[in-house]
Amino acid sequence: MSAALIHQRRWKILRVLALSLVIIGLDNTILNVALPSLQEHFDASGSTLQWMVDSYLVSFAGLLLTMGMLGDRFGRKRALQSGIALFGLSSLAVLFVETSTQLIVVRALMGVGGALIMPATLSIITNVFPREERAKAIGVWAGTAAIGVGLGPLFGGLLLEFFDWSSVFLINVPVALVAFVAGMRVVPDSRDPNPGRFDVPGALLSIGALVALIYAVIEAPEKGWLDPAILGAFGGALALGVAFVAWELRTAAPMLDLSLFRNPRFSIGSLSISLAFFSLFGAIFALTQFLQFAKDYSPLEAGAAMVPLAFGLMLGATRSAKAAELVGTRRVVAAGLIGLGITLTTTLLWTSDMPYWPIGLWFFFGALSMGCVMGPATASVMGAVPKEKAGVGSAMNDVTRQVGGSLGTAVIGSLVASFYGSRVSDAASGLPSGARSAVQDSIGSADAVAAQLPADQGASLSHAAATAFTDALGLGLCAAAVAAFVAAVVVIRRLPARAAEESQRGAAVAHAVPVGSAS
């Protein structure tokens, strides 16, 4: 396909890429509302349920850099189509799942598909959009990448109202099929014309470091941050990460050009994305519990309550590109981080019996602020990466999102749980030791204990637990707000307002060469 024809179809290409992203966004959150159904169907333990969710995240985050490199080497369209096919077929495989272990394997395969899809979409955008339109296109990409996160709980709740647990997987199949067929017809192929030698040691070291890090972050809240296994996993991640850096600095054909981190548009843009996702994903994790336990919403009601999140993300990510053109990337990203921090701190004013409207406004304005970070910061990161290495650059952008979001979920979740346990202790003081420990463990366990007590005593315990959790939520999200404010300060001090007129590092940026055709 000629470059002129590619540019002529660029917005149609973007729509196809956006459709491919929707299933990834949905899958990040849609499964959470199905966990009670999965527990009942498979008679699964809490640890097994956790790995039904986390096996996807571990394989997805662990393989991102490697899959981005493979897309650059063998063709980004090929990576995209392979990822969509694997994701759709893995989703369809739930029809044959009989055990919880089989479902965990299916989820891991879906993560591999997601790791192929995510970096391919952004790198294709970088190659088909001219520089003057790229920020707007990336804003649409960023909004679409996040919109499924907000709609996932709602769709999951709706499906479970009428169908069984398998429906939250099977919904991916028709979307994947449409995206695959449309991608075959519309999306052009591109690759690095001079990929050099395949960096096998770099790929293996990056996979090991990322898998160990994500595993440690996921398991730390359950096992304890000082548990020997967790400390060992963090130590392994650090050792493998150091080995990866050392290897990449010495090899002639590194999978990741570490000199990119000297460019503040890349390094500070990545940092702002990571800390923004740390703040928002940690908040969403805690707010899901707040809605279902403190507010006593059903899964469907909780999903509907989070819909403003999707609209705010889309609006912020798409509109921020124009704002960045007018006032510069630095001001827009910093304003988004400050807005996110302010929104997070307002939870200090919440009560367990508050009406929904301030919660809905919180979701919208928090997401709007987040969108103002995602679009311009992503454009900043990708603008610093040579186009022939767009796959690895996109994967690095995705890694910062996933690691930041995972850390936010773990750290903020642990803080909220700790604050809750200390605040509910007085209400649980008169209970037997087993019940007292359950009440202090989580608000969900407190509700279970309350259901077994006489009506008046149970209502009093439920109210005390809801109040304690709401207070803990405000304190925990203040920690997330601090991360957002710190990121804002760094952005104001270090992030350039605009890209230089000339491509970074002289003539290093080259257009990717079309290698296939699409009809």
Short mmCIF file of C-alpha atoms in Angstrom, two decimals:
data_model
loop_
_atom_site.label_atom_id
_atom_site.label_comp_id
_atom_site.label_asym_id
_atom_site.label_seq_id
_atom_site.Cartn_x
_atom_site.Cartn_y
_atom_site.Cartn_z
CA MET A 1 0.00 0.00 0.00
CA SER A 2 1.38 3.39 -0.96
CA ALA A 3 2.15 6.02 1.67
CA ALA A 4 -0.43 8.35 0.08
CA LEU A 5 -3.14 5.70 0.36
CA ILE A 6 -2.14 4.93 3.93
CA HIS A 7 -2.54 8.59 4.91
CA GLN A 8 -5.83 8.80 3.06
CA ARG A 9 -7.19 5.95 5.17
CA ARG A 10 -5.51 6.98 8.41
CA TRP A 11 -8.70 7.80 10.34
CA LYS A 12 -10.33 4.55 9.22
CA ILE A 13 -7.20 2.75 10.36
CA LEU A 14 -7.49 4.51 13.74
CA ARG A 15 -11.08 3.28 14.14
CA VAL A 16 -9.96 -0.30 13.56
CA LEU A 17 -7.12 0.07 16.05
CA ALA A 18 -9.50 1.60 18.58
CA LEU A 19 -11.81 -1.40 18.25
CA SER A 20 -8.84 -3.68 18.94
CA LEU A 21 -8.09 -1.72 22.11
CA VAL A 22 -11.66 -1.90 23.44
CA ILE A 23 -11.44 -5.62 24.19
CA ILE A 24 -8.22 -5.12 26.15
CA GLY A 25 -9.75 -2.32 28.22
CA LEU A 26 -12.90 -4.30 28.90
CA ASP A 27 -10.96 -7.37 29.94
CA ASN A 28 -8.99 -5.39 32.53
CA THR A 29 -12.12 -4.84 34.65
CA ILE A 30 -15.02 -6.94 33.36
CA LEU A 31 -13.85 -10.09 35.14
CA ASN A 32 -13.94 -8.51 38.61
CA VAL A 33 -17.74 -8.52 38.77
CA ALA A 34 -17.80 -12.22 37.77
CA LEU A 35 -15.53 -13.39 40.61
CA PRO A 36 -18.39 -14.46 42.94
CA SER A 37 -19.88 -16.54 40.10
CA LEU A 38 -16.48 -18.07 39.33
CA GLN A 39 -15.92 -18.89 43.00
CA GLU A 40 -19.25 -20.70 43.16
CA HIS A 41 -18.81 -22.54 39.83
CA PHE A 42 -15.25 -23.76 40.44
CA ASP A 43 -15.39 -23.85 44.27
CA ALA A 44 -12.25 -21.72 44.05
CA SER A 45 -10.17 -20.41 46.92
CA GLY A 46 -9.36 -16.73 47.31
CA SER A 47 -5.84 -17.31 45.98
CA THR A 48 -7.18 -19.12 42.91
CA LEU A 49 -9.61 -16.29 42.20
CA GLN A 50 -6.76 -13.81 42.48
CA TRP A 51 -4.76 -15.70 39.87
CA MET A 52 -7.72 -15.85 37.52
CA VAL A 53 -7.34 -12.08 37.39
CA ASP A 54 -3.58 -11.78 37.73
CA SER A 55 -2.41 -14.46 35.27
CA TYR A 56 -3.55 -12.13 32.50
CA LEU A 57 -1.67 -9.17 33.95
CA VAL A 58 1.57 -11.10 34.53
CA SER A 59 1.78 -12.46 30.97
CA PHE A 60 0.59 -9.17 29.47
CA ALA A 61 3.05 -6.90 31.28
CA GLY A 62 5.90 -9.40 31.21
CA LEU A 63 5.83 -9.80 27.42
CA LEU A 64 5.14 -6.22 26.32
CA LEU A 65 8.72 -5.22 25.49
CA THR A 66 9.44 -8.47 23.69
CA MET A 67 6.22 -8.35 21.67
CA GLY A 68 6.89 -4.73 20.74
CA MET A 69 10.32 -5.74 19.46
CA LEU A 70 8.84 -8.65 17.48
CA GLY A 71 6.34 -6.26 15.89
CA ASP A 72 9.15 -3.94 14.81
CA ARG A 73 11.10 -6.87 13.38
CA PHE A 74 8.44 -9.00 11.69
CA GLY A 75 5.70 -6.46 10.99
CA ARG A 76 3.28 -4.55 13.20
CA LYS A 77 0.18 -5.64 11.31
CA ARG A 78 1.25 -9.26 11.72
CA ALA A 79 1.67 -8.70 15.47
CA LEU A 80 -1.71 -6.97 15.72
CA GLN A 81 -3.59 -9.66 13.79
CA SER A 82 -1.86 -12.48 15.67
CA GLY A 83 -2.74 -10.84 18.98
CA ILE A 84 -6.40 -10.33 18.04
CA ALA A 85 -6.68 -13.93 16.84
CA LEU A 86 -5.07 -15.33 20.00
CA PHE A 87 -7.21 -13.11 22.23
CA GLY A 88 -10.43 -14.12 20.48
CA LEU A 89 -9.65 -17.84 20.36
CA SER A 90 -8.56 -17.85 24.00
CA SER A 91 -11.83 -16.17 24.95
CA LEU A 92 -13.76 -18.79 22.98
CA ALA A 93 -11.83 -21.56 24.76
CA VAL A 94 -13.79 -20.93 27.98
CA LEU A 95 -16.51 -23.13 26.45
CA PHE A 96 -14.17 -26.08 27.02
CA VAL A 97 -12.82 -25.06 30.46
CA GLU A 98 -13.60 -27.53 33.24
CA THR A 99 -11.22 -26.53 36.04
CA SER A 100 -9.97 -23.33 37.62
CA THR A 101 -6.42 -24.16 36.49
CA GLN A 102 -7.57 -24.34 32.88
CA LEU A 103 -9.22 -20.95 33.23
CA ILE A 104 -6.00 -19.46 34.63
CA VAL A 105 -4.13 -20.80 31.56
CA VAL A 106 -6.76 -19.28 29.26
CA ARG A 107 -6.37 -15.93 30.98
CA ALA A 108 -2.58 -16.12 30.57
CA LEU A 109 -3.00 -16.78 26.83
CA MET A 110 -5.29 -13.78 26.60
CA GLY A 111 -2.52 -11.75 28.22
CA VAL A 112 -0.10 -12.87 25.51
CA GLY A 113 -2.62 -11.71 22.90
CA GLY A 114 -2.98 -8.37 24.65
CA ALA A 115 0.81 -7.93 24.73
CA LEU A 116 0.84 -8.34 20.94
CA ILE A 117 -2.08 -5.96 20.37
CA MET A 118 -1.26 -3.02 22.62
CA PRO A 119 2.17 -1.90 21.33
CA ALA A 120 1.22 -2.70 17.72
CA THR A 121 -1.70 -0.26 17.78
CA LEU A 122 0.32 2.72 18.97
CA SER A 123 3.28 1.99 16.70
CA ILE A 124 0.97 1.75 13.66
CA ILE A 125 -0.53 5.14 14.55
CA THR A 126 2.98 6.61 14.74
CA ASN A 127 3.70 5.32 11.25
CA VAL A 128 0.51 6.29 9.41
CA PHE A 129 -0.17 9.74 10.90
CA PRO A 130 1.89 12.79 9.97
CA ARG A 131 3.55 14.62 12.85
CA GLU A 132 0.99 17.47 12.85
CA GLU A 133 -1.92 15.04 13.40
CA ARG A 134 -0.19 12.46 15.53
CA ALA A 135 -0.96 14.04 18.92
CA LYS A 136 -4.68 14.14 18.11
CA ALA A 137 -4.63 10.51 16.96
CA ILE A 138 -2.74 9.43 20.07
CA GLY A 139 -5.31 11.29 22.18
CA VAL A 140 -8.06 9.19 20.59
CA TRP A 141 -5.91 6.09 21.16
CA ALA A 142 -5.40 6.98 24.82
CA GLY A 143 -9.10 7.63 25.37
CA THR A 144 -10.12 4.39 23.69
CA ALA A 145 -7.50 2.41 25.59
CA ALA A 146 -9.07 3.54 28.86
CA ILE A 147 -12.76 3.68 27.99
CA GLY A 148 -13.14 -0.08 28.36
CA VAL A 149 -11.82 0.18 31.92
CA GLY A 150 -14.84 2.32 32.81
CA LEU A 151 -17.39 0.30 30.83
CA GLY A 152 -16.10 -3.14 31.84
CA PRO A 153 -17.88 -3.35 35.22
CA LEU A 154 -21.17 -2.17 33.66
CA PHE A 155 -21.01 -4.68 30.80
CA GLY A 156 -20.00 -7.41 33.22
CA GLY A 157 -22.92 -6.64 35.51
CA LEU A 158 -25.37 -6.59 32.61
CA LEU A 159 -24.13 -9.91 31.22
CA LEU A 160 -24.30 -11.63 34.59
CA GLU A 161 -27.89 -10.45 35.04
CA PHE A 162 -28.93 -12.68 32.12
CA PHE A 163 -26.12 -15.19 31.43
CA ASP A 164 -23.51 -17.25 33.30
CA TRP A 165 -19.85 -16.43 34.00
CA SER A 166 -18.63 -17.52 30.55
CA SER A 167 -20.45 -14.56 28.97
CA VAL A 168 -17.80 -12.11 30.24
CA PHE A 169 -15.28 -13.96 28.08
CA LEU A 170 -17.48 -14.73 25.08
CA ILE A 171 -18.31 -11.03 24.63
CA ASN A 172 -14.74 -10.66 23.35
CA VAL A 173 -15.24 -13.10 20.46
CA PRO A 174 -17.48 -11.05 18.11
CA VAL A 175 -15.47 -7.89 18.82
CA ALA A 176 -12.22 -9.71 18.04
CA LEU A 177 -13.70 -11.18 14.86
CA VAL A 178 -14.81 -7.79 13.55
CA ALA A 179 -11.46 -6.22 14.47
CA PHE A 180 -9.54 -9.04 12.77
CA VAL A 181 -11.48 -8.83 9.50
CA ALA A 182 -11.34 -5.03 9.45
CA GLY A 183 -7.63 -5.11 10.22
CA MET A 184 -6.95 -7.45 7.32
CA ARG A 185 -8.66 -5.04 4.92
CA VAL A 186 -7.60 -1.64 6.24
CA VAL A 187 -4.45 -1.72 8.38
CA PRO A 188 -1.12 -1.43 6.49
CA ASP A 189 2.02 -3.20 7.54
CA SER A 190 5.29 -1.59 8.54
CA ARG A 191 8.46 -2.73 10.22
CA ASP A 192 11.95 -1.65 11.12
CA PRO A 193 13.91 -1.81 7.83
CA ASN A 194 17.18 -2.47 9.70
CA PRO A 195 16.31 -4.43 12.86
CA GLY A 196 19.77 -5.84 13.43
CA ARG A 197 20.41 -9.07 15.30
CA PHE A 198 17.56 -10.48 17.39
CA ASP A 199 18.32 -9.61 21.03
CA VAL A 200 17.50 -12.93 22.69
CA PRO A 201 19.31 -12.22 26.02
CA GLY A 202 17.62 -8.80 26.26
CA ALA A 203 14.21 -10.35 25.63
CA LEU A 204 14.71 -13.08 28.25
CA LEU A 205 16.06 -10.67 30.86
CA SER A 206 13.22 -8.19 30.30
CA ILE A 207 10.59 -10.92 30.59
CA GLY A 208 12.16 -12.27 33.78
CA ALA A 209 12.49 -8.84 35.39
CA LEU A 210 8.94 -7.73 34.54
CA VAL A 211 7.31 -11.04 35.53
CA ALA A 212 9.15 -11.07 38.87
CA LEU A 213 8.25 -7.43 39.55
CA ILE A 214 4.55 -7.81 38.67
CA TYR A 215 4.32 -11.05 40.67
CA ALA A 216 5.83 -9.39 43.74
CA VAL A 217 3.56 -6.36 43.47
CA ILE A 218 0.44 -8.52 43.07
CA GLU A 219 1.23 -10.92 45.91
CA ALA A 220 2.66 -8.42 48.42
CA PRO A 221 -0.68 -7.20 49.86
CA GLU A 222 -1.76 -10.80 50.55
CA LYS A 223 1.53 -12.32 51.74
CA GLY A 224 3.00 -9.18 53.31
CA TRP A 225 5.58 -6.78 51.90
CA LEU A 226 8.33 -8.30 54.07
CA ASP A 227 7.49 -11.94 53.32
CA PRO A 228 10.67 -13.80 52.20
CA ALA A 229 9.07 -14.89 48.92
CA ILE A 230 8.07 -11.30 48.14
CA LEU A 231 11.47 -9.91 49.06
CA GLY A 232 13.04 -12.62 46.92
CA ALA A 233 10.83 -11.71 43.96
CA PHE A 234 11.67 -8.01 44.31
CA GLY A 235 15.34 -8.90 44.61
CA GLY A 236 15.14 -11.10 41.53
CA ALA A 237 13.40 -8.33 39.59
CA LEU A 238 16.12 -5.87 40.61
CA ALA A 239 18.95 -8.26 39.70
CA LEU A 240 17.41 -9.13 36.33
CA GLY A 241 16.68 -5.46 35.66
CA VAL A 242 20.31 -4.50 36.35
CA ALA A 243 21.49 -7.36 34.13
CA PHE A 244 19.11 -6.17 31.39
CA VAL A 245 20.50 -2.62 31.54
CA ALA A 246 24.08 -3.89 31.54
CA TRP A 247 23.41 -6.10 28.54
CA GLU A 248 21.55 -3.43 26.58
CA LEU A 249 24.46 -1.00 27.11
CA ARG A 250 27.02 -3.43 25.73
CA THR A 251 25.23 -5.23 22.92
CA ALA A 252 25.48 -3.89 19.37
CA ALA A 253 21.74 -4.32 18.65
CA PRO A 254 19.77 -3.62 21.86
CA MET A 255 16.03 -4.22 21.96
CA LEU A 256 15.62 -0.98 23.93
CA ASP A 257 17.84 2.03 23.26
CA LEU A 258 18.53 3.19 26.81
CA SER A 259 19.79 6.55 25.55
CA LEU A 260 16.11 7.42 25.06
CA PHE A 261 15.88 7.99 28.81
CA ARG A 262 18.22 10.97 28.43
CA ASN A 263 15.46 12.68 26.47
CA PRO A 264 13.09 14.29 29.03
CA ARG A 265 10.18 13.99 26.60
CA PHE A 266 10.58 10.23 26.90
CA SER A 267 11.67 9.82 30.53
CA ILE A 268 9.47 12.48 32.16
CA GLY A 269 6.54 11.59 29.91
CA SER A 270 6.87 7.95 30.99
CA LEU A 271 7.16 8.94 34.66
CA SER A 272 4.04 11.10 34.53
CA ILE A 273 2.06 8.27 32.91
CA SER A 274 3.29 5.79 35.50
CA LEU A 275 2.45 7.98 38.51
CA ALA A 276 -0.92 8.96 37.04
CA PHE A 277 -1.85 5.30 36.60
CA PHE A 278 -0.52 4.59 40.10
CA SER A 279 -2.95 7.16 41.48
CA LEU A 280 -6.04 6.33 39.42
CA PHE A 281 -5.85 2.54 39.41
CA GLY A 282 -5.18 2.46 43.13
CA ALA A 283 -8.22 4.69 43.61
CA ILE A 284 -10.47 2.56 41.37
CA PHE A 285 -9.48 -0.61 43.23
CA ALA A 286 -10.45 0.92 46.57
CA LEU A 287 -13.60 2.59 45.22
CA THR A 288 -14.92 -0.70 43.86
CA GLN A 289 -14.99 -2.00 47.44
CA PHE A 290 -16.48 1.27 48.70
CA LEU A 291 -19.39 1.06 46.27
CA GLN A 292 -20.19 -2.61 46.85
CA PHE A 293 -19.62 -2.82 50.61
CA ALA A 294 -19.87 0.64 52.17
CA LYS A 295 -22.64 1.79 49.79
CA ASP A 296 -24.13 -1.71 49.38
CA TYR A 297 -24.39 -1.42 45.58
CA SER A 298 -24.95 -4.55 43.51
CA PRO A 299 -22.28 -5.41 40.89
CA LEU A 300 -24.51 -3.93 38.19
CA GLU A 301 -25.15 -0.76 40.22
CA ALA A 302 -21.43 -0.41 40.93
CA GLY A 303 -20.65 -0.82 37.24
CA ALA A 304 -23.24 1.81 36.30
CA ALA A 305 -21.85 4.15 38.96
CA MET A 306 -18.44 4.06 37.24
CA VAL A 307 -19.71 4.98 33.76
CA PRO A 308 -18.69 8.68 34.16
CA LEU A 309 -15.13 7.37 34.33
CA ALA A 310 -15.31 6.28 30.69
CA PHE A 311 -16.72 9.59 29.49
CA GLY A 312 -14.17 11.63 31.43
CA LEU A 313 -11.24 9.60 30.10
CA MET A 314 -12.39 9.89 26.51
CA LEU A 315 -13.12 13.62 26.75
CA GLY A 316 -9.86 14.43 28.52
CA ALA A 317 -7.65 12.34 26.24
CA THR A 318 -9.14 13.69 23.01
CA ARG A 319 -9.47 17.38 23.98
CA SER A 320 -6.05 17.62 25.62
CA ALA A 321 -4.27 17.25 22.27
CA LYS A 322 -5.68 20.59 21.09
CA ALA A 323 -4.86 22.20 24.44
CA ALA A 324 -1.27 20.95 24.21
CA GLU A 325 -0.94 22.58 20.78
CA LEU A 326 -2.06 25.91 22.24
CA VAL A 327 -0.22 26.06 25.58
CA GLY A 328 2.32 23.23 25.40
CA THR A 329 2.55 19.68 26.70
CA ARG A 330 4.08 20.69 30.03
CA ARG A 331 1.15 22.85 31.17
CA VAL A 332 -1.53 20.40 30.08
CA VAL A 333 0.09 17.36 31.71
CA ALA A 334 0.87 19.29 34.90
CA ALA A 335 -2.70 20.63 35.04
CA GLY A 336 -4.05 17.09 34.62
CA LEU A 337 -1.88 15.76 37.44
CA ILE A 338 -2.82 18.64 39.75
CA GLY A 339 -6.50 18.14 38.91
CA LEU A 340 -6.18 14.43 39.62
CA GLY A 341 -4.49 15.13 42.95
CA ILE A 342 -7.18 17.61 44.01
CA THR A 343 -9.93 15.20 43.02
CA LEU A 344 -8.33 12.41 45.04
CA THR A 345 -8.10 14.56 48.18
CA THR A 346 -11.84 15.37 48.10
CA THR A 347 -12.51 11.83 49.31
CA LEU A 348 -11.51 13.07 52.78
CA LEU A 349 -14.93 14.75 52.87
CA TRP A 350 -16.90 11.62 51.98
CA THR A 351 -19.27 9.77 54.29
CA SER A 352 -20.68 6.27 53.96
CA ASP A 353 -24.26 7.57 53.62
CA MET A 354 -23.53 10.28 51.03
CA PRO A 355 -25.68 10.45 47.86
CA TYR A 356 -24.38 9.27 44.50
CA TRP A 357 -23.99 12.60 42.69
CA PRO A 358 -20.66 13.65 44.29
CA ILE A 359 -19.31 10.16 43.58
CA GLY A 360 -20.35 10.48 39.93
CA LEU A 361 -18.69 13.89 39.70
CA TRP A 362 -15.57 12.45 41.31
CA PHE A 363 -15.34 9.72 38.66
CA PHE A 364 -15.87 12.21 35.84
CA PHE A 365 -13.41 14.90 36.95
CA GLY A 366 -10.79 12.39 38.09
CA ALA A 367 -11.00 10.68 34.71
CA LEU A 368 -11.01 14.01 32.87
CA SER A 369 -7.78 14.95 34.64
CA MET A 370 -6.31 11.54 33.90
CA GLY A 371 -7.17 11.93 30.22
CA CYS A 372 -5.31 15.24 30.15
CA VAL A 373 -2.21 13.34 31.28
CA MET A 374 -2.56 10.28 29.08
CA GLY A 375 -2.89 11.88 25.65
CA PRO A 376 -0.13 14.54 25.70
CA ALA A 377 2.28 12.43 27.79
CA THR A 378 1.92 9.49 25.42
CA ALA A 379 2.45 11.78 22.44
CA SER A 380 5.56 13.14 24.18
CA VAL A 381 6.95 9.63 24.71
CA MET A 382 6.27 8.48 21.16
CA GLY A 383 7.60 11.72 19.70
CA ALA A 384 10.98 10.94 21.26
CA VAL A 385 11.18 7.46 19.69
CA PRO A 386 12.48 6.85 16.13
CA LYS A 387 9.60 5.60 13.98
CA GLU A 388 11.42 2.41 13.03
CA LYS A 389 11.52 1.54 16.77
CA ALA A 390 7.91 2.56 17.43
CA GLY A 391 6.92 -0.93 18.57
CA VAL A 392 9.45 -1.05 21.39
CA GLY A 393 8.71 2.59 22.26
CA SER A 394 4.99 1.84 22.43
CA ALA A 395 5.68 -1.24 24.55
CA MET A 396 7.79 0.82 26.98
CA ASN A 397 4.89 3.28 27.26
CA ASP A 398 2.55 0.37 28.02
CA VAL A 399 4.96 -1.11 30.58
CA THR A 400 4.97 2.15 32.55
CA ARG A 401 1.16 2.13 32.56
CA GLN A 402 0.91 -1.46 33.74
CA VAL A 403 3.63 -1.28 36.38
CA GLY A 404 2.29 2.03 37.69
CA GLY A 405 -1.28 0.72 37.80
CA SER A 406 -0.24 -2.53 39.49
CA LEU A 407 1.81 -0.71 42.10
CA GLY A 408 -1.06 1.69 42.73
CA THR A 409 -3.50 -1.16 43.26
CA ALA A 410 -1.12 -2.93 45.64
CA VAL A 411 0.17 0.06 47.61
CA ILE A 412 -3.08 2.02 47.89
CA GLY A 413 -4.99 -1.19 48.58
CA SER A 414 -2.58 -2.06 51.39
CA LEU A 415 -2.79 1.43 52.89
CA VAL A 416 -6.59 1.47 52.82
CA ALA A 417 -6.70 -2.00 54.41
CA SER A 418 -4.29 -0.92 57.14
CA PHE A 419 -6.17 2.30 57.92
CA TYR A 420 -9.47 0.41 57.91
CA GLY A 421 -8.23 -2.26 60.32
CA SER A 422 -7.05 0.31 62.87
CA ARG A 423 -10.29 2.31 62.69
CA VAL A 424 -12.74 -0.58 62.94
CA SER A 425 -11.01 -2.21 65.92
CA ASP A 426 -13.20 -0.49 68.53
CA ALA A 427 -16.41 -1.69 66.85
CA ALA A 428 -15.07 -5.25 66.81
CA SER A 429 -13.73 -5.27 70.35
CA GLY A 430 -16.70 -7.12 71.88
CA LEU A 431 -16.70 -9.96 69.36
CA PRO A 432 -15.06 -13.39 69.68
CA SER A 433 -11.44 -13.46 68.48
CA GLY A 434 -12.22 -15.18 65.16
CA ALA A 435 -15.02 -12.76 64.30
CA ARG A 436 -12.94 -9.80 65.48
CA SER A 437 -10.08 -10.80 63.16
CA ALA A 438 -12.50 -11.19 60.25
CA VAL A 439 -14.01 -7.75 60.83
CA GLN A 440 -10.56 -6.15 60.96
CA ASP A 441 -9.40 -8.03 57.86
CA SER A 442 -11.79 -6.43 55.35
CA ILE A 443 -15.11 -4.66 55.06
CA GLY A 444 -16.48 -7.60 53.07
CA SER A 445 -15.71 -9.96 55.97
CA ALA A 446 -17.24 -7.45 58.39
CA ASP A 447 -20.51 -7.53 56.44
CA ALA A 448 -20.45 -11.34 56.54
CA VAL A 449 -20.00 -11.29 60.32
CA ALA A 450 -22.72 -8.64 60.71
CA ALA A 451 -25.17 -10.85 58.80
CA GLN A 452 -24.82 -13.52 61.51
CA LEU A 453 -25.51 -11.16 64.42
CA PRO A 454 -28.87 -9.97 65.79
CA ALA A 455 -30.40 -7.28 63.58
CA ASP A 456 -29.56 -4.24 65.74
CA GLN A 457 -26.03 -5.40 66.52
CA GLY A 458 -25.41 -6.38 62.90
CA ALA A 459 -26.62 -3.01 61.59
CA SER A 460 -24.39 -1.20 64.07
CA LEU A 461 -21.36 -3.25 63.01
CA SER A 462 -22.06 -2.73 59.30
CA HIS A 463 -22.36 1.02 59.80
CA ALA A 464 -19.16 1.16 61.83
CA ALA A 465 -17.30 -0.85 59.18
CA ALA A 466 -18.63 1.36 56.38
CA THR A 467 -17.60 4.49 58.27
CA ALA A 468 -14.14 3.09 59.01
CA PHE A 469 -13.63 2.10 55.39
CA THR A 470 -14.76 5.49 54.10
CA ASP A 471 -12.30 7.23 56.41
CA ALA A 472 -9.56 4.81 55.35
CA LEU A 473 -10.41 5.44 51.71
CA GLY A 474 -9.84 9.18 52.10
CA LEU A 475 -6.48 8.67 53.83
CA GLY A 476 -5.30 6.09 51.32
CA LEU A 477 -6.24 8.23 48.34
CA CYS A 478 -4.33 11.14 49.86
CA ALA A 479 -1.22 9.01 49.33
CA ALA A 480 -2.26 8.64 45.68
CA ALA A 481 -2.76 12.41 45.54
CA VAL A 482 0.79 12.95 46.82
CA ALA A 483 2.09 10.83 43.92
CA ALA A 484 0.11 12.95 41.47
CA PHE A 485 1.36 16.23 42.97
CA VAL A 486 4.97 15.01 42.97
CA ALA A 487 4.62 14.04 39.31
CA ALA A 488 3.20 17.50 38.55
CA VAL A 489 6.24 19.18 40.11
CA VAL A 490 8.62 16.99 38.10
CA VAL A 491 6.70 17.73 34.89
CA ILE A 492 6.76 21.49 35.50
CA ARG A 493 10.50 21.43 36.15
CA ARG A 494 11.68 18.95 33.51
CA LEU A 495 9.19 18.22 30.70
CA PRO A 496 9.71 20.34 27.55
CA ALA A 497 6.65 22.30 26.47
CA ARG A 498 6.93 21.20 22.85
CA ALA A 499 8.96 18.91 20.65
CA ALA A 500 11.85 20.41 18.74
CA GLU A 501 11.11 21.25 15.12
CA GLU A 502 13.79 18.85 13.95
CA SER A 503 13.62 15.15 14.78
CA GLN A 504 15.58 14.17 17.86
CA ARG A 505 19.09 12.92 17.41
CA GLY A 506 19.46 14.36 13.95
CA ALA A 507 18.37 12.13 11.11
CA ALA A 508 17.83 9.04 13.28
CA VAL A 509 14.10 9.09 12.69
CA ALA A 510 13.17 7.34 9.46
CA HIS A 511 9.84 6.38 7.95
CA ALA A 512 8.97 2.71 8.24
CA VAL A 513 8.93 0.89 4.91
CA PRO A 514 5.62 -0.63 3.75
CA VAL A 515 6.12 -4.36 3.34
CA GLY A 516 2.70 -5.58 2.43
CA SER A 517 -0.50 -4.53 0.82
CA ALA A 518 -4.08 -4.25 1.97
CA SER A 519 -7.08 -4.05 -0.23
#
